mmCIF file of C-alpha atoms and ligand atoms in Angstrom:
data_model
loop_
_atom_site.group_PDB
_atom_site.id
_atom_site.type_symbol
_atom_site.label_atom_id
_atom_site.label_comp_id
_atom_site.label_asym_id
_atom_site.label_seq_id
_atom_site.Cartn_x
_atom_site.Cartn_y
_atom_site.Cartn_z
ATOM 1 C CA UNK A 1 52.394 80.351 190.222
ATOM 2 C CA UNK A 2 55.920 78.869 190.895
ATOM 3 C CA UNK A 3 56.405 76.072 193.068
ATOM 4 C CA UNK A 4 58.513 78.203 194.861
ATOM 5 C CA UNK A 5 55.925 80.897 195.634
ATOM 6 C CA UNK A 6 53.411 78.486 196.111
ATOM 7 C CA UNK A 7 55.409 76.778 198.877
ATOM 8 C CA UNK A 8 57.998 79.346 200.167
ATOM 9 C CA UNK A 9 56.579 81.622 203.278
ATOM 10 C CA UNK A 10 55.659 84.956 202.401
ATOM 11 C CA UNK A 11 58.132 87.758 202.954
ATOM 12 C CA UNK A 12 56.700 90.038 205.002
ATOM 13 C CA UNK A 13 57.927 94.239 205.184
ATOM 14 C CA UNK A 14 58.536 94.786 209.276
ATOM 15 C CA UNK A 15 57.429 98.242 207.931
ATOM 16 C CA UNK A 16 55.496 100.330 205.553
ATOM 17 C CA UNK A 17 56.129 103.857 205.255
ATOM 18 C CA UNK A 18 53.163 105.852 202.872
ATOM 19 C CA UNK A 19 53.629 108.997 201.057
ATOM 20 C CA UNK A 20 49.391 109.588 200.942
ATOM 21 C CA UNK A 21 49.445 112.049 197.758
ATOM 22 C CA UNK A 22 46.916 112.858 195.584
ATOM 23 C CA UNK A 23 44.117 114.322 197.718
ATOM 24 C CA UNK A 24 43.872 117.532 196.285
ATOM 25 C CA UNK A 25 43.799 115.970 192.233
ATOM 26 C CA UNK A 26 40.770 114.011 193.745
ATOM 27 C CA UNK A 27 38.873 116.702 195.186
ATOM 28 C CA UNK A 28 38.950 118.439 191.591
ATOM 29 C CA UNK A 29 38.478 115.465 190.115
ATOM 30 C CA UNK A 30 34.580 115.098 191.730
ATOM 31 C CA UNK A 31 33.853 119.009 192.034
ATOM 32 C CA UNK A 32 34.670 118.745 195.586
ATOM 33 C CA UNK A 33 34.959 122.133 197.982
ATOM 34 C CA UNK A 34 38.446 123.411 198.210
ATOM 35 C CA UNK A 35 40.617 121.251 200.736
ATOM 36 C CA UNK A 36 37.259 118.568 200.679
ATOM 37 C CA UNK A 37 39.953 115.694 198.757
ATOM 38 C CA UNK A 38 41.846 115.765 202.190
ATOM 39 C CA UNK A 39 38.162 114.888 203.926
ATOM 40 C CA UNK A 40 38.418 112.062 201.484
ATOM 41 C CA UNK A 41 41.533 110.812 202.084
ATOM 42 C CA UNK A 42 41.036 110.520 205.931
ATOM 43 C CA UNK A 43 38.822 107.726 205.534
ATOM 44 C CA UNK A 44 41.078 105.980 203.206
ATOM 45 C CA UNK A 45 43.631 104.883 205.920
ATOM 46 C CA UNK A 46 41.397 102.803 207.364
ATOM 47 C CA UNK A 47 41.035 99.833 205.814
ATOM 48 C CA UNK A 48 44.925 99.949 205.369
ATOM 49 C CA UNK A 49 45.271 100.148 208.957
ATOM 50 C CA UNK A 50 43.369 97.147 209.277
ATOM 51 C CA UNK A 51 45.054 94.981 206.727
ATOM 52 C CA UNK A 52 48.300 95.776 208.421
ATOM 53 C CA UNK A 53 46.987 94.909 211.610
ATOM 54 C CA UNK A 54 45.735 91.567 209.875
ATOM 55 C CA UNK A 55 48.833 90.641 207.869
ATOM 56 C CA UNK A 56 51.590 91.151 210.476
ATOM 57 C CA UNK A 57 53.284 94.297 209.910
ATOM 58 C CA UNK A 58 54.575 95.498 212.611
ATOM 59 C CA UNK A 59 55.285 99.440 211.968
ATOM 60 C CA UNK A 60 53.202 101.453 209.490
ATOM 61 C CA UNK A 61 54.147 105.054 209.325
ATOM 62 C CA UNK A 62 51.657 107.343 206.987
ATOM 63 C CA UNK A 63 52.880 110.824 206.043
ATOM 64 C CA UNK A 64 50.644 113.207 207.429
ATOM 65 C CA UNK A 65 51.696 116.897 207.207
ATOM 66 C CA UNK A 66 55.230 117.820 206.361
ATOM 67 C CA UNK A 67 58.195 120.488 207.367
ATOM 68 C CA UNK A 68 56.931 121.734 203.289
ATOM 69 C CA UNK A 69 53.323 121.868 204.171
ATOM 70 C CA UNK A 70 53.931 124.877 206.210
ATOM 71 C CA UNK A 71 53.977 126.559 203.029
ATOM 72 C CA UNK A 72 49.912 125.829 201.850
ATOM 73 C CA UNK A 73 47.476 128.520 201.571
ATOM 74 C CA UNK A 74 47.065 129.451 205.204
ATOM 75 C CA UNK A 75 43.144 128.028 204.590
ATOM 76 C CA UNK A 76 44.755 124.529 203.920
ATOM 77 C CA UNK A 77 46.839 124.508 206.824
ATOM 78 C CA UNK A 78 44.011 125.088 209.160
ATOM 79 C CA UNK A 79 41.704 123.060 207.582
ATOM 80 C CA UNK A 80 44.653 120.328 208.124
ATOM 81 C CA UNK A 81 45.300 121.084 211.461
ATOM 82 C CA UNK A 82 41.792 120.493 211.653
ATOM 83 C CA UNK A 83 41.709 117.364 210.502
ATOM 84 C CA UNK A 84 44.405 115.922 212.299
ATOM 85 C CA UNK A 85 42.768 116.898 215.240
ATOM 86 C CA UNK A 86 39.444 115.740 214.185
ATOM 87 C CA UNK A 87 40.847 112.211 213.402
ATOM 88 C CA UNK A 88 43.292 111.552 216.114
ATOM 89 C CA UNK A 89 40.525 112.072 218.475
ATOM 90 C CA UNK A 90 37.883 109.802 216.103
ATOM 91 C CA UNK A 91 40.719 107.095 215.791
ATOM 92 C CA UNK A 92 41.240 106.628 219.573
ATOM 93 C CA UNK A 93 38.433 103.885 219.720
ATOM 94 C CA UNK A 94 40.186 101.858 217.045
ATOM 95 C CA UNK A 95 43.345 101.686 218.466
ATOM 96 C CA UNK A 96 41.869 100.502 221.445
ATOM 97 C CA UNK A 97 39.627 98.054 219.486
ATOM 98 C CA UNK A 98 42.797 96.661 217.547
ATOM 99 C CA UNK A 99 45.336 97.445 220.026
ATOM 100 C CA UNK A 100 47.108 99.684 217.920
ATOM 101 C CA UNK A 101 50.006 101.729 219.691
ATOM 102 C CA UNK A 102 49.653 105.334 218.563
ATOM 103 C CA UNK A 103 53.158 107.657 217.699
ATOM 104 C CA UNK A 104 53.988 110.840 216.524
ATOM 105 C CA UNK A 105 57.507 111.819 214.535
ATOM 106 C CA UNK A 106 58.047 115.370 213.705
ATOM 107 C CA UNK A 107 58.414 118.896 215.114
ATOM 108 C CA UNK A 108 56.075 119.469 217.493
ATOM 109 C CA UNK A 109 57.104 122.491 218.913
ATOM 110 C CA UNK A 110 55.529 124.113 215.298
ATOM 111 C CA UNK A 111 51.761 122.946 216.216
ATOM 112 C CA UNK A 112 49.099 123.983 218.710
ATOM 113 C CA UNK A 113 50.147 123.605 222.582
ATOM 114 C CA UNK A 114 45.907 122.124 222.292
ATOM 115 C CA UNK A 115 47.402 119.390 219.053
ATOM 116 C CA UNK A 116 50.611 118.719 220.923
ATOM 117 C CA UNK A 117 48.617 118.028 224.452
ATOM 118 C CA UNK A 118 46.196 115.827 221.937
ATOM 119 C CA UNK A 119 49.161 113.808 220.327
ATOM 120 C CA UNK A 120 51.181 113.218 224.078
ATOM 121 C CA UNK A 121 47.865 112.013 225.483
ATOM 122 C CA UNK A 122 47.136 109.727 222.773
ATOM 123 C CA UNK A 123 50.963 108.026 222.803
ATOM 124 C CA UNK A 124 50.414 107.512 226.301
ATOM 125 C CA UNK A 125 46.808 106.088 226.227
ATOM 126 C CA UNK A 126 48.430 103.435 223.734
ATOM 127 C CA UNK A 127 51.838 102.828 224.957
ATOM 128 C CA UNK A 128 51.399 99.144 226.302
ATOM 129 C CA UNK A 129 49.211 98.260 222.815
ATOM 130 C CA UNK A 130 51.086 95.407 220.616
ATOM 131 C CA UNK A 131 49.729 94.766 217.867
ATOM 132 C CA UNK A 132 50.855 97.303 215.468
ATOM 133 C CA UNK A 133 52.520 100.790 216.175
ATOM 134 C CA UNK A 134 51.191 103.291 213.557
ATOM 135 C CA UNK A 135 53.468 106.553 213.652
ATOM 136 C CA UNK A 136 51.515 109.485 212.032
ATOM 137 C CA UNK A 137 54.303 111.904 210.830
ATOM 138 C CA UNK A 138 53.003 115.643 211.220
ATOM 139 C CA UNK A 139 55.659 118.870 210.590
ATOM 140 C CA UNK A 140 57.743 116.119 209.439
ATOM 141 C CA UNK A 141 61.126 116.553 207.415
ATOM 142 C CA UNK A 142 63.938 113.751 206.505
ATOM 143 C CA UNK A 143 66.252 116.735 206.740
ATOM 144 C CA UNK A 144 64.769 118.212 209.587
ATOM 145 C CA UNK A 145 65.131 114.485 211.900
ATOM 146 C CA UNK A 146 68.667 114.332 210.550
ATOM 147 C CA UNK A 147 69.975 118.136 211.743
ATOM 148 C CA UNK A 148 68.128 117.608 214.734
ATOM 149 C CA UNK A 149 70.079 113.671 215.451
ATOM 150 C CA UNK A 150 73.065 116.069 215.081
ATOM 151 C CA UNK A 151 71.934 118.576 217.634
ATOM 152 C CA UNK A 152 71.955 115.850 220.092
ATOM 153 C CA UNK A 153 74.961 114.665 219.343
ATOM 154 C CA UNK A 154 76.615 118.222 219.098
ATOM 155 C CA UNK A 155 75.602 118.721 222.913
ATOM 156 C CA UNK A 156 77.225 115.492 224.044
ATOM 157 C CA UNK A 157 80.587 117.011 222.374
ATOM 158 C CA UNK A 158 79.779 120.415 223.804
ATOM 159 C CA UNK A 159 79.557 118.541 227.177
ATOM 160 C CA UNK A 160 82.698 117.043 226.558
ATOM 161 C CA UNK A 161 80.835 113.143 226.939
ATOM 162 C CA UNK A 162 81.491 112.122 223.187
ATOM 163 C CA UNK A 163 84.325 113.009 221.054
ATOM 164 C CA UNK A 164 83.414 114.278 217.390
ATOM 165 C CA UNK A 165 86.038 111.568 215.945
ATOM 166 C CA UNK A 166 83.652 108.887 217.086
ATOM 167 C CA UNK A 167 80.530 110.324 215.329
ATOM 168 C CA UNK A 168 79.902 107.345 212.975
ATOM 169 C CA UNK A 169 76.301 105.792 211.219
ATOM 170 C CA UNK A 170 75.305 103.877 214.274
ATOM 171 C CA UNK A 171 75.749 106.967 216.939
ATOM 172 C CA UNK A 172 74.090 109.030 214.471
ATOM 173 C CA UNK A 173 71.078 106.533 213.903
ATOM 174 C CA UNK A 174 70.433 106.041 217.958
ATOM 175 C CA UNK A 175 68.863 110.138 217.739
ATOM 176 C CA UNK A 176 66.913 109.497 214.514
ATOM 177 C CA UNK A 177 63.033 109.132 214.565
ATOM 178 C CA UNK A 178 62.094 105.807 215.272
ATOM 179 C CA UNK A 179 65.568 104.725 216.240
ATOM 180 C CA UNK A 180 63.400 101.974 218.266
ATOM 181 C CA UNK A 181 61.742 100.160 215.771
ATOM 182 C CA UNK A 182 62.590 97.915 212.629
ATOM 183 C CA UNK A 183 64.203 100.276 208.987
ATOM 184 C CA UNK A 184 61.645 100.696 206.543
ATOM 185 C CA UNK A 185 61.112 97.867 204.150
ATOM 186 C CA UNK A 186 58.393 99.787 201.889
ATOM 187 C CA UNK A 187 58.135 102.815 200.807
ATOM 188 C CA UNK A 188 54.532 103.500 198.908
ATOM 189 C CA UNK A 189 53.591 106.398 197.268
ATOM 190 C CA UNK A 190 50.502 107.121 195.911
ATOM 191 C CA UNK A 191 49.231 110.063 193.532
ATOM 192 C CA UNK A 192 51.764 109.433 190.692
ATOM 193 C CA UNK A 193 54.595 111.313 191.438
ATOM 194 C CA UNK A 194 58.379 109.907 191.520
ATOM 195 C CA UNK A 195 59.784 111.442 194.396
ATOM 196 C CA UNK A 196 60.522 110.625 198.072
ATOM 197 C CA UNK A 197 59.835 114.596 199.327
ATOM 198 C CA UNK A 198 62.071 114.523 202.227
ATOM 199 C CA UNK A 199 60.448 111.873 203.612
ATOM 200 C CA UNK A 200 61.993 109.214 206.043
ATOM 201 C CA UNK A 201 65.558 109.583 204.420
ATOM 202 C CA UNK A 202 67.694 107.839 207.289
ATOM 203 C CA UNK A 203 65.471 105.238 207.839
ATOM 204 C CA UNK A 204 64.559 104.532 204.104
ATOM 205 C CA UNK A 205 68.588 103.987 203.290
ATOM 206 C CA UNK A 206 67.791 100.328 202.002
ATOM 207 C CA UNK A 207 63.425 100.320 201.479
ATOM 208 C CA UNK A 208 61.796 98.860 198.353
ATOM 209 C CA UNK A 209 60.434 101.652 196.642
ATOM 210 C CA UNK A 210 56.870 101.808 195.052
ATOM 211 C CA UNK A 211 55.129 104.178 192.930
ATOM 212 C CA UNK A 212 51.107 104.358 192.011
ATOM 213 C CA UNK A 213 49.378 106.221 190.104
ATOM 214 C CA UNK A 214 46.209 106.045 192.334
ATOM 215 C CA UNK A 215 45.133 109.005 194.203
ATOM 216 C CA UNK A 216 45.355 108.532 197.909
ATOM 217 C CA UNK A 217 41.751 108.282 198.651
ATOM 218 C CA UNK A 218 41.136 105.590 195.758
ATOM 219 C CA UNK A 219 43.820 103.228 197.441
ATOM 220 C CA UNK A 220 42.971 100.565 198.771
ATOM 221 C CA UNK A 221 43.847 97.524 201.022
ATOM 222 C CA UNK A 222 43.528 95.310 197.628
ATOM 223 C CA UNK A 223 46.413 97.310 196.325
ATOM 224 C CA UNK A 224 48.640 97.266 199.299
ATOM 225 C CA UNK A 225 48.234 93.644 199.397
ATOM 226 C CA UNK A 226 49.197 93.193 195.295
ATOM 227 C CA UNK A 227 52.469 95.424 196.644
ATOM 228 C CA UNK A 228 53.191 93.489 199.639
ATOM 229 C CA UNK A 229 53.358 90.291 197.245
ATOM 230 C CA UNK A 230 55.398 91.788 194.712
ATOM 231 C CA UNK A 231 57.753 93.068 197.637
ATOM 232 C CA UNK A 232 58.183 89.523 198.937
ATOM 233 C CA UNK A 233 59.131 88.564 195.198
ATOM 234 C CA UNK A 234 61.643 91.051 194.775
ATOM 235 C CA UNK A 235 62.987 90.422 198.539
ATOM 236 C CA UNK A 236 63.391 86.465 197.215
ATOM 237 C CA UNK A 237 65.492 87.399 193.471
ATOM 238 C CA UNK A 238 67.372 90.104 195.977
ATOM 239 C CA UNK A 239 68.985 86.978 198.003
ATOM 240 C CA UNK A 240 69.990 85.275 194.651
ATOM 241 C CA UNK A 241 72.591 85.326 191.693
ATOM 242 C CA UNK A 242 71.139 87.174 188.545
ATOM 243 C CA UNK A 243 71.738 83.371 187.046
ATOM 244 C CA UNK A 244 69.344 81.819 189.590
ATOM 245 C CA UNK A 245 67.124 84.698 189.367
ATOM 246 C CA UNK A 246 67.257 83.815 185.353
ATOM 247 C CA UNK A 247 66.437 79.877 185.842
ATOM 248 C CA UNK A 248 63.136 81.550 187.929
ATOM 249 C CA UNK A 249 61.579 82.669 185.170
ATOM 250 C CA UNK A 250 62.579 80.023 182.914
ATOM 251 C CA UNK A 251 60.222 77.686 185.282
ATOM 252 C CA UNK A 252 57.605 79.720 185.283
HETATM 253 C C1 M2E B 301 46.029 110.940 210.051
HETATM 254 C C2 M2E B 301 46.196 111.756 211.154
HETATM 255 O O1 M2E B 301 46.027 114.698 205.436
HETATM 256 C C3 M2E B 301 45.750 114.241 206.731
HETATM 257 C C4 M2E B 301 44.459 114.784 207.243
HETATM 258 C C5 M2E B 301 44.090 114.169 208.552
HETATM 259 C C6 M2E B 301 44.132 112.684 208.524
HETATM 260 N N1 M2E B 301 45.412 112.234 207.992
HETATM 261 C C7 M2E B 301 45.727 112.746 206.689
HETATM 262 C C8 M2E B 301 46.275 111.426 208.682
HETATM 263 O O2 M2E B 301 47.301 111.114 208.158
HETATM 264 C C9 M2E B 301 46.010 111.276 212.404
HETATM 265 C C10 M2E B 301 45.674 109.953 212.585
HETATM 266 CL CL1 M2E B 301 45.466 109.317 214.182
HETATM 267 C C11 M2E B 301 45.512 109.130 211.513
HETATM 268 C C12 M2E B 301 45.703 109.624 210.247
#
């Protein structure tokens, strides 16, 4: 190790956003029942919840079910409305335990009036909680938070309180998802494919992008950790010229 690494503070991501793919390869993979690899993977967020909670991050946001999902075998969407049911009610007692505040991004008005009474009660159980917010995105589209940002905003013109000249980034950003809390610093996804999938688009403008080939139920908090490291290296080159970054790894 460098002197530098060895001395400098670690660089921590504010927050992690997860793309959890790869369920579905796993459940072939061990002659699992159809749909049984997402059974797997709900167990696997677990221990990643906790080193978050442990290390410091302040905002880790897991993709859960999104806007294209709609489009599964109508067996797969139940069995994932299922789930999310199932494990929003088993996760309650850990986010008390760790004091985890408990949000939902998405469009809601696509799920059960049963889920959406579920997810509303669970936000409010956890609202004072500080010490980590984990947003669970469910019927979830990049494109879809965008157009809607510009609904609101259309309705302030329509009401004749903003003028559509001074639409800019910032006015645009206040009626985005998780306008509240801190951009994303990481973006993680598992499974071994290269794309983003109209994830968090706005908020991912400037994250640190990372790619494994693991399958979401296989990851593990061992891997995150080997990520988070490797983000704090890249965050320390980013602040330098490419000659400094150059003397680096002559010293090495
Ligand atoms: C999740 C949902 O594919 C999904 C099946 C259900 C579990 N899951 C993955 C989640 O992302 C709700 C909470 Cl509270 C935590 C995780």
């Amino acid at each position: 190790m460098s002197t530098l690494a060895a001395s400098a503070p670690n660089i921590l991501p504010h927050h992690i956003a997860i793309i959890m793919d790869g369920n579905n390869r796993y459940g072939k993979a061990h002659n699992l029942g159809k749909g049984q690899g997402h059974v797997a993977g709900k167990d696997a967020l677990d221990p990643i919840v906790e080193y978050c909670v442990d290390a410091g991050i302040e905002v880790l946001t897991v993709f859960a079910f999104s806007s294209e999902n709609w489009q599964r075998p109508p067996s797969e969407v139940a069995l994932l409305m299922r789930l999310l049911t199932s494990t929003i009610h088993e996760q309650m007692p850990r986010m008390y335990e760790y004091r985890i505040r408990l949000r939902f991004i998405g469009d809601r008005s696509q799920l059960s009036s049963d889920l959406q009474t579920l997810m509303a009660d669970a936000e409010e159980k956890t609202a004072e909680f500080e010490a980590m917010t984990l947003v669970i995105a469910i019927s979830y589209g990049g494109q879809w938070d965008i157009a809607h940002a510009a609904k609101q905003l259309a309705k302030q013109v329509r009401s004749g309180d903003l003028c559509a000249e001074d639409i800019d980034k910032e006015k645009l950003g206040k009626y985005v998802q998780l306008a509240d809390t801190p951009a994303v610093d990481m973006l993680i996804r598992t499974g071994g494919e290269y794309r983003i999938s109209n994830f968090l688009l706005w908020q991912s403008a400037y994250a640190e992008l990372f790619f494994t080939k693991t399958l979401w139920p296989n990851f593990s908090a061992a891997e995150l950790s080997e990520m988070v490291a490797e983000f704090g290296q890249r965050q320390r080159r980013f602040g330098k010229t490419s000659e400094q970054v150059v003397g680096d790894h002559v010293s090495k």
